[in-house]
GROMACS .gro file of C-alpha atoms in nm:
model
  388
    1MET     CA    1  -0.235   0.377  -1.789
    2GLY     CA    2  -0.178   0.121  -2.060
    3GLY     CA    3  -0.158  -0.254  -2.033
    4THR     CA    4   0.146  -0.444  -1.922
    5THR     CA    5   0.440  -0.539  -2.135
    6GLY     CA    6   0.508  -0.899  -2.226
    7ARG     CA    7   0.791  -0.908  -1.971
    8ILE     CA    8   0.560  -0.856  -1.674
    9ASN     CA    9   0.359  -1.163  -1.578
   10ALA     CA   10   0.029  -0.977  -1.525
   11VAL     CA   11  -0.192  -1.243  -1.682
   12ALA     CA   12  -0.054  -1.567  -1.545
   13GLY     CA   13  -0.376  -1.759  -1.609
   14SER     CA   14  -0.318  -2.037  -1.353
   15PHE     CA   15  -0.225  -2.035  -0.986
   16GLN     CA   16  -0.119  -2.282  -0.719
   17PHE     CA   17  -0.367  -2.138  -0.468
   18PRO     CA   18  -0.747  -2.099  -0.463
   19VAL     CA   19  -0.881  -1.818  -0.682
   20ARG     CA   20  -1.211  -1.751  -0.852
   21PRO     CA   21  -1.229  -1.931  -1.190
   22GLY     CA   22  -1.107  -1.695  -1.461
   23THR     CA   23  -0.881  -1.492  -1.231
   24ARG     CA   24  -0.577  -1.381  -1.429
   25ARG     CA   25  -0.397  -1.149  -1.188
   26VAL     CA   26  -0.313  -1.122  -0.818
   27ALA     CA   27  -0.233  -0.770  -0.697
   28LEU     CA   28  -0.101  -0.636  -0.367
   29VAL     CA   29  -0.178  -0.271  -0.280
   30LEU     CA   30   0.013  -0.116   0.010
   31GLN     CA   31  -0.079   0.207   0.188
   32GLY     CA   32   0.161   0.454   0.350
   33GLY     CA   33   0.205   0.486   0.726
   34GLY     CA   34   0.565   0.492   0.848
   35ALA     CA   35   0.638   0.251   1.133
   36LEU     CA   36   0.290   0.099   1.091
   37GLY     CA   37   0.422  -0.063   0.773
   38ALA     CA   38   0.541  -0.364   0.972
   39TYR     CA   39   0.176  -0.477   0.957
   40GLN     CA   40   0.210  -0.511   0.578
   41ALA     CA   41   0.524  -0.719   0.618
   42GLY     CA   42   0.331  -0.960   0.843
   43VAL     CA   43   0.052  -0.984   0.585
   44PHE     CA   44   0.305  -1.059   0.313
   45GLN     CA   45   0.463  -1.334   0.524
   46ALA     CA   46   0.126  -1.511   0.550
   47LEU     CA   47   0.062  -1.469   0.176
   48ASP     CA   48   0.411  -1.592   0.094
   49GLU     CA   49   0.377  -1.902   0.310
   50ARG     CA   50   0.052  -1.992   0.131
   51GLY     CA   51   0.205  -1.935  -0.214
   52PHE     CA   52   0.005  -1.621  -0.296
   53THR     CA   53   0.271  -1.457  -0.511
   54PRO     CA   54   0.150  -1.124  -0.654
   55ASP     CA   55   0.182  -1.042  -1.023
   56TRP     CA   56   0.156  -0.672  -0.941
   57VAL     CA   57   0.250  -0.464  -0.637
   58GLY     CA   58   0.142  -0.102  -0.595
   59GLY     CA   59   0.262   0.109  -0.305
   60THR     CA   60   0.287   0.455  -0.155
   61SER     CA   61   0.537   0.578   0.105
   62ILE     CA   62   0.629   0.289   0.339
   63GLY     CA   63   0.407   0.077   0.112
   64ALA     CA   64   0.636   0.167  -0.178
   65ILE     CA   65   0.940   0.064   0.030
   66ASN     CA   66   0.785  -0.270   0.133
   67GLY     CA   67   0.660  -0.321  -0.223
   68ALA     CA   68   1.000  -0.249  -0.378
   69ILE     CA   69   1.166  -0.501  -0.147
   70ILE     CA   70   0.905  -0.763  -0.245
   71ALA     CA   71   0.922  -0.692  -0.619
   72GLY     CA   72   1.297  -0.633  -0.615
   73ASN     CA   73   1.401  -0.977  -0.492
   74PRO     CA   74   1.354  -1.336  -0.609
   75PRO     CA   75   1.085  -1.535  -0.423
   76ASN     CA   76   1.323  -1.710  -0.185
   77ARG     CA   77   1.472  -1.379  -0.061
   78ARG     CA   78   1.167  -1.152  -0.028
   79LEU     CA   79   1.075  -1.231   0.331
   80GLU     CA   80   1.439  -1.240   0.439
   81CYS     CA   81   1.501  -0.894   0.294
   82LEU     CA   82   1.186  -0.752   0.453
   83LYS     CA   83   1.294  -0.882   0.792
   84ARG     CA   84   1.643  -0.742   0.749
   85PHE     CA   85   1.512  -0.396   0.659
   86TRP     CA   86   1.273  -0.377   0.955
   87ASN     CA   87   1.529  -0.513   1.199
   88ALA     CA   88   1.771  -0.243   1.084
   89VAL     CA   89   1.534   0.052   1.138
   90LEU     CA   90   1.378  -0.047   1.472
   91HIS     CA   91   1.534   0.010   1.814
   92GLU     CA   92   1.556  -0.250   2.086
   93ASP     CA   93   1.349  -0.212   2.404
   94PRO     CA   94   1.497  -0.253   2.752
   95ILE     CA   95   1.219  -0.502   2.835
   96ASP     CA   96   0.932  -0.682   2.664
   97LEU     CA   97   0.646  -0.433   2.693
   98ARG     CA   98   0.364  -0.665   2.596
   99GLY     CA   99   0.107  -0.708   2.869
  100LEU     CA  100   0.197  -0.386   3.051
  101PRO     CA  101  -0.084  -0.136   3.129
  102ASP     CA  102  -0.186   0.096   2.845
  103ALA     CA  103  -0.072   0.400   3.041
  104VAL     CA  104   0.281   0.259   3.062
  105ARG     CA  105   0.278   0.166   2.694
  106GLN     CA  106   0.155   0.514   2.599
  107THR     CA  107   0.433   0.679   2.794
  108TYR     CA  108   0.694   0.456   2.632
  109SER     CA  109   0.544   0.498   2.284
  110CYS     CA  110   0.551   0.876   2.324
  111TRP     CA  111   0.913   0.859   2.438
  112THR     CA  112   1.028   0.633   2.156
  113ALA     CA  113   0.849   0.840   1.893
  114MET     CA  114   1.007   1.154   2.036
  115ALA     CA  115   1.347   0.985   2.028
  116SER     CA  116   1.295   0.910   1.658
  117MET     CA  117   1.189   1.269   1.592
  118ILE     CA  118   1.493   1.411   1.771
  119GLY     CA  119   1.763   1.164   1.674
  120GLY     CA  120   1.623   1.001   1.361
  121ARG     CA  121   1.643   0.628   1.289
  122PRO     CA  122   1.961   0.448   1.182
  123HIS     CA  123   1.935   0.318   0.825
  124PHE     CA  124   1.628   0.538   0.763
  125PHE     CA  125   1.660   0.911   0.832
  126SER     CA  126   1.884   1.148   1.024
  127PRO     CA  127   1.811   1.504   1.142
  128HIS     CA  128   1.954   1.799   0.956
  129PRO     CA  129   2.173   2.030   1.163
  130PHE     CA  130   1.961   2.303   1.317
  131LEU     CA  131   1.812   2.512   1.041
  132PRO     CA  132   1.595   2.815   1.126
  133PHE     CA  133   1.266   2.852   0.943
  134GLY     CA  134   1.386   3.063   0.651
  135VAL     CA  135   1.211   3.346   0.480
  136GLY     CA  136   1.185   3.365   0.104
  137ASN     CA  137   1.433   3.154  -0.093
  138ALA     CA  138   1.713   3.147   0.162
  139GLY     CA  139   1.753   2.767   0.154
  140SER     CA  140   1.718   2.491  -0.103
  141ALA     CA  141   1.490   2.194  -0.169
  142ASP     CA  142   1.743   1.963  -0.002
  143THR     CA  143   1.733   2.157   0.323
  144ALA     CA  144   1.358   2.233   0.318
  145SER     CA  145   1.293   1.944   0.554
  146PHE     CA  146   1.371   1.828   0.907
  147TYR     CA  147   1.556   1.511   0.804
  148ASP     CA  148   1.798   1.373   0.551
  149THR     CA  149   1.706   1.039   0.387
  150GLY     CA  150   2.058   0.945   0.279
  151PRO     CA  151   2.051   0.648   0.522
  152LEU     CA  152   1.732   0.519   0.358
  153ARG     CA  153   1.898   0.535   0.016
  154GLU     CA  154   2.176   0.310   0.142
  155SER     CA  155   1.927   0.070   0.303
  156LEU     CA  156   1.730   0.042  -0.019
  157LEU     CA  157   2.043  -0.026  -0.222
  158GLU     CA  158   2.124  -0.310   0.019
  159SER     CA  159   1.767  -0.449   0.023
  160ILE     CA  160   1.668  -0.427  -0.344
  161ASP     CA  161   1.811  -0.583  -0.658
  162LEU     CA  162   1.733  -0.310  -0.912
  163GLU     CA  163   1.793  -0.540  -1.208
  164TYR     CA  164   1.545  -0.790  -1.067
  165LEU     CA  165   1.301  -0.511  -0.982
  166ASN     CA  166   1.296  -0.401  -1.345
  167ASN     CA  167   1.328  -0.738  -1.516
  168GLY     CA  168   1.162  -0.979  -1.274
  169SER     CA  169   0.816  -1.133  -1.268
  170ILE     CA  170   0.631  -0.866  -1.066
  171ARG     CA  171   0.490  -0.545  -1.206
  172PHE     CA  172   0.562  -0.261  -0.962
  173SER     CA  173   0.390   0.078  -0.941
  174LEU     CA  174   0.441   0.357  -0.690
  175GLY     CA  175   0.280   0.697  -0.648
  176ALA     CA  176   0.449   1.035  -0.596
  177VAL     CA  177   0.326   1.395  -0.607
  178HIS     CA  178   0.484   1.652  -0.838
  179VAL     CA  179   0.584   1.934  -0.603
  180THR     CA  180   0.509   2.236  -0.823
  181SER     CA  181   0.191   2.115  -0.998
  182GLY     CA  182   0.045   1.908  -0.713
  183ARG     CA  183  -0.038   1.626  -0.954
  184LEU     CA  184  -0.012   1.259  -0.863
  185ARG     CA  185   0.207   1.048  -1.088
  186TYR     CA  186   0.253   0.673  -1.091
  187PHE     CA  187   0.592   0.534  -1.186
  188ASP     CA  188   0.568   0.181  -1.324
  189ASN     CA  189   0.836  -0.072  -1.415
  190SER     CA  190   0.625  -0.195  -1.707
  191LEU     CA  191   0.655   0.150  -1.865
  192GLN     CA  192   0.995   0.275  -1.747
  193ARG     CA  193   1.295   0.178  -1.540
  194VAL     CA  194   1.229   0.229  -1.168
  195GLY     CA  195   1.526   0.334  -0.956
  196ILE     CA  196   1.603   0.418  -0.596
  197GLU     CA  197   1.507   0.781  -0.660
  198HIS     CA  198   1.149   0.681  -0.745
  199ILE     CA  199   1.113   0.488  -0.418
  200LEU     CA  200   1.263   0.775  -0.219
  201ALA     CA  201   1.025   1.019  -0.390
  202SER     CA  202   0.722   0.809  -0.304
  203SER     CA  203   0.826   0.811   0.063
  204ALA     CA  204   0.936   1.176   0.087
  205LEU     CA  205   0.665   1.298   0.326
  206PRO     CA  206   0.695   1.675   0.382
  207PRO     CA  207   0.805   1.858   0.586
  208ALA     CA  208   0.992   1.566   0.747
  209PHE     CA  209   1.168   1.448   0.432
  210PRO     CA  210   1.303   1.651   0.139
  211PRO     CA  211   1.157   1.624  -0.212
  212VAL     CA  212   1.344   1.397  -0.451
  213LEU     CA  213   1.458   1.482  -0.802
  214VAL     CA  214   1.317   1.245  -1.067
  215ASP     CA  215   1.367   1.320  -1.436
  216GLY     CA  216   1.460   1.678  -1.350
  217GLU     CA  217   1.146   1.742  -1.141
  218LEU     CA  218   1.088   1.736  -0.764
  219TYR     CA  219   0.846   1.486  -0.610
  220TRP     CA  220   0.699   1.426  -0.265
  221ASP     CA  221   0.530   1.131  -0.094
  222GLY     CA  222   0.226   1.009  -0.288
  223GLY     CA  223   0.028   1.004   0.038
  224VAL     CA  224   0.007   1.383   0.022
  225TYR     CA  225  -0.247   1.329  -0.258
  226SER     CA  226  -0.372   0.971  -0.225
  227ASN     CA  227  -0.239   0.731   0.037
  228THR     CA  228  -0.371   0.409  -0.123
  229PRO     CA  229  -0.278   0.335  -0.487
  230LEU     CA  230  -0.582   0.118  -0.555
  231ASP     CA  231  -0.679   0.315  -0.866
  232VAL     CA  232  -0.362   0.222  -1.053
  233VAL     CA  233  -0.471  -0.145  -1.044
  234LEU     CA  234  -0.844  -0.101  -1.105
  235ASP     CA  235  -0.796   0.154  -1.386
  236ASP     CA  236  -0.553  -0.066  -1.579
  237TYR     CA  237  -0.663  -0.150  -1.933
  238PRO     CA  238  -0.739  -0.397  -2.075
  239ARG     CA  239  -0.919  -0.513  -1.762
  240VAL     CA  240  -0.873  -0.869  -1.641
  241ASN     CA  241  -1.026  -1.066  -1.355
  242THR     CA  242  -0.820  -0.967  -1.052
  243LEU     CA  243  -0.775  -1.076  -0.691
  244CYS     CA  244  -0.643  -0.767  -0.512
  245PHE     CA  245  -0.514  -0.768  -0.154
  246MET     CA  246  -0.543  -0.410  -0.025
  247ILE     CA  247  -0.349  -0.349   0.297
  248ASP     CA  248  -0.439  -0.034   0.493
  249LEU     CA  249  -0.239   0.098   0.788
  250TRP     CA  250  -0.485   0.355   0.923
  251SER     CA  251  -0.824   0.272   1.073
  252ALA     CA  252  -1.122   0.472   0.945
  253GLY     CA  253  -1.335   0.345   1.232
  254GLY     CA  254  -1.252   0.409   1.595
  255ASP     CA  255  -1.375   0.507   1.939
  256GLU     CA  256  -1.485   0.854   2.044
  257PRO     CA  257  -1.185   1.053   2.171
  258HIS     CA  258  -1.178   1.167   2.534
  259SER     CA  259  -0.848   1.353   2.537
  260ILE     CA  260  -0.638   1.578   2.313
  261SER     CA  261  -0.401   1.290   2.234
  262GLN     CA  262  -0.692   1.064   2.136
  263THR     CA  263  -0.838   1.345   1.923
  264LEU     CA  264  -0.509   1.385   1.736
  265ASP     CA  265  -0.488   1.010   1.685
  266ARG     CA  266  -0.846   0.985   1.557
  267GLN     CA  267  -0.797   1.285   1.327
  268LYS     CA  268  -0.484   1.132   1.174
  269ASP     CA  269  -0.653   0.795   1.120
  270ILE     CA  270  -0.949   0.953   0.943
  271MET     CA  271  -0.731   1.180   0.731
  272TYR     CA  272  -0.522   0.894   0.591
  273ALA     CA  273  -0.782   0.616   0.585
  274SER     CA  274  -1.101   0.779   0.459
  275ARG     CA  275  -0.985   0.795   0.099
  276SER     CA  276  -0.960   0.417   0.087
  277ASP     CA  277  -1.327   0.360   0.164
  278ARG     CA  278  -1.432   0.636  -0.073
  279ASN     CA  279  -1.218   0.495  -0.354
  280ILE     CA  280  -1.361   0.147  -0.304
  281GLU     CA  281  -1.718   0.279  -0.306
  282THR     CA  282  -1.650   0.474  -0.626
  283TYR     CA  283  -1.504   0.173  -0.804
  284GLU     CA  284  -1.787  -0.052  -0.688
  285ALA     CA  285  -2.038   0.186  -0.844
  286MET     CA  286  -1.841   0.237  -1.167
  287HIS     CA  287  -1.750  -0.124  -1.227
  288ASN     CA  288  -2.094  -0.257  -1.139
  289LEU     CA  289  -2.240  -0.010  -1.390
  290ARG     CA  290  -2.004  -0.150  -1.654
  291ARG     CA  291  -2.141  -0.498  -1.583
  292VAL     CA  292  -2.498  -0.371  -1.621
  293ILE     CA  293  -2.411  -0.209  -1.955
  294ARG     CA  294  -2.265  -0.536  -2.076
  295GLU     CA  295  -2.572  -0.729  -1.959
  296LEU     CA  296  -2.813  -0.486  -2.130
  297TYR     CA  297  -2.617  -0.503  -2.454
  298GLY     CA  298  -2.647  -0.881  -2.444
  299GLN     CA  299  -3.026  -0.849  -2.421
  300LEU     CA  300  -3.049  -0.655  -2.748
  301SER     CA  301  -3.155  -0.818  -3.072
  302GLU     CA  302  -2.879  -0.922  -3.313
  303ALA     CA  303  -2.967  -0.632  -3.541
  304LYS     CA  304  -2.940  -0.382  -3.258
  305ARG     CA  305  -2.606  -0.524  -3.147
  306LYS     CA  306  -2.468  -0.455  -3.494
  307ASP     CA  307  -2.569  -0.089  -3.472
  308PRO     CA  308  -2.243   0.116  -3.449
  309LYS     CA  309  -2.396   0.335  -3.179
  310MET     CA  310  -2.483   0.034  -2.967
  311ARG     CA  311  -2.137  -0.114  -3.017
  312LYS     CA  312  -1.984   0.214  -2.907
  313LEU     CA  313  -2.199   0.206  -2.595
  314ALA     CA  314  -2.106  -0.157  -2.528
  315GLU     CA  315  -1.737  -0.060  -2.521
  316ARG     CA  316  -1.809   0.114  -2.190
  317GLY     CA  317  -1.912  -0.217  -2.038
  318CYS     CA  318  -1.700  -0.508  -1.920
  319HIS     CA  319  -1.741  -0.859  -1.786
  320THR     CA  320  -1.445  -0.875  -1.546
  321THR     CA  321  -1.467  -0.939  -1.172
  322MET     CA  322  -1.245  -0.752  -0.927
  323ASP     CA  323  -1.218  -0.919  -0.586
  324ILE     CA  324  -1.077  -0.672  -0.332
  325VAL     CA  325  -0.961  -0.832  -0.008
  326HIS     CA  326  -0.942  -0.540   0.236
  327LEU     CA  327  -0.717  -0.588   0.539
  328GLY     CA  328  -0.641  -0.312   0.784
  329ASN     CA  329  -0.420  -0.243   1.081
  330ARG     CA  330  -0.615  -0.165   1.398
  331ASP     CA  331  -0.541   0.072   1.683
  332ARG     CA  332  -0.430  -0.066   2.015
  333GLY     CA  333  -0.521   0.120   2.334
  334TRP     CA  334  -0.164   0.233   2.394
  335GLU     CA  335  -0.107   0.388   2.052
  336LEU     CA  336  -0.098   0.767   2.008
  337ALA     CA  337  -0.100   1.004   1.712
  338SER     CA  338   0.277   0.959   1.689
  339LYS     CA  339   0.243   0.582   1.636
  340ASP     CA  340   0.383   0.604   1.282
  341MET     CA  341   0.711   0.720   1.440
  342ASP     CA  342   0.718   0.445   1.704
  343PHE     CA  343   0.990   0.209   1.579
  344SER     CA  344   1.032   0.021   1.908
  345ARG     CA  345   1.096  -0.353   1.883
  346THR     CA  346   0.777  -0.442   2.070
  347ALA     CA  347   0.558  -0.217   1.853
  348ILE     CA  348   0.711  -0.344   1.528
  349ASP     CA  349   0.679  -0.707   1.635
  350GLU     CA  350   0.317  -0.663   1.744
  351ARG     CA  351   0.220  -0.500   1.415
  352TRP     CA  352   0.398  -0.771   1.216
  353GLN     CA  353   0.224  -1.045   1.417
  354LEU     CA  354  -0.116  -0.877   1.380
  355GLY     CA  355  -0.074  -0.853   1.002
  356TYR     CA  356   0.024  -1.220   0.989
  357ALA     CA  357  -0.277  -1.326   1.202
  358ASP     CA  358  -0.523  -1.113   1.002
  359ALA     CA  359  -0.399  -1.244   0.668
  360THR     CA  360  -0.410  -1.602   0.795
  361ARG     CA  361  -0.778  -1.564   0.890
  362VAL     CA  362  -0.858  -1.412   0.551
  363LEU     CA  363  -0.676  -1.686   0.363
  364ASP     CA  364  -0.849  -1.956   0.570
  365ARG     CA  365  -1.187  -1.806   0.483
  366ALA     CA  366  -1.106  -1.748   0.110
  367ALA     CA  367  -1.429  -1.549   0.062
  368TRP     CA  368  -1.334  -1.467  -0.298
  369MET     CA  369  -1.426  -1.826  -0.386
  370ASP     CA  370  -1.795  -1.761  -0.303
  371PRO     CA  371  -2.047  -1.723  -0.590
  372VAL     CA  372  -2.112  -1.366  -0.696
  373ASP     CA  373  -2.410  -1.189  -0.855
  374PRO     CA  374  -2.345  -1.169  -1.234
  375LEU     CA  375  -2.424  -0.795  -1.226
  376VAL     CA  376  -2.161  -0.724  -0.962
  377GLY     CA  377  -1.817  -0.637  -1.098
  378VAL     CA  378  -1.638  -0.538  -0.777
  379VAL     CA  379  -1.665  -0.758  -0.468
  380VAL     CA  380  -1.514  -0.633  -0.143
  381HIS     CA  381  -1.414  -0.892   0.118
  382ARG     CA  382  -1.352  -0.763   0.472
  383MET     CA  383  -1.171  -0.947   0.749
  384PRO     CA  384  -1.390  -1.207   0.920
  385ALA     CA  385  -1.491  -1.115   1.273
  386LEU     CA  386  -1.280  -1.244   1.558
  387THR     CA  387  -1.446  -1.513   1.766
  388ALA     CA  388  -1.430  -1.516   2.144
   0.00000   0.00000   0.00000
């Protein structure tokens, strides 16, 4: 992917919050995960209150929805619009469930997720009338799913200023999978106009949601291929020093399962979270190697540095530093494999509050301000441990 256009403020150069000297971009990368996405909204609230305004937001699925609301509104309306969206799609609980035994919470979570699966969620998705599993080409792409996302289209139109999204200060990228080729594609407002159809495509998880037509082709949720769009930021060229907040919704680490429900939950976490760690490890190795190449080139004599072959080799190196601040939602004892369909008020509020608390601890620590080895190009900062 090429560099940004002049319209997008990807190289601001100065910030009103603490960053490593030379940092020229702040990015926010948002993973997919349905109802778990309230955690990302809580993280953004903490960032917003501290003035950490991103220059670039990348998202997939619910991350694309949250990201579009952030990038598609002026600064003073972003948090308000996020809250309005999440308040519209949740359902109210008869009582405050916090503090109740895990067994009670599990029963309620299972019920509320089932209610969403059967009846849909207002302002998000509604079930299709009963459609038998067809054979051959009896149906169409629109009906090849359990739900209709027309309500989400209306919610997005109410929550996002498309003119601001495409002409504002934030670069916005979202991933979707081309249905017939299986290839991942990133749509980017620095390269094209991004519309509601692109956001719907990025969140069209099959077989729940139907594929979405974009430029005459059908696309599904980017999470089918890669659930965390970190690569779109780290692969951008020309490279610049970047502070990247990466917000995961699925936990790669977890306890051993002791029941079928726990097994399903653990399997789902691993399936959607493992790519994040692998991607980070890959970029650490690649980018650190680029720093080594640059360092070795600098050790050559002046005559050697003028050698065209050596110059060609030096082009593979770089001197930029990528600080990745990795935050992640964590399982609670009452959550089940269907947690991404649990839109209950208590669950949404707890996830939002957890994201806010985690981001606050990370911002207080500001580990990206620490000195770094000159041969290290990618520095990963995890959440500081909770104290008793």
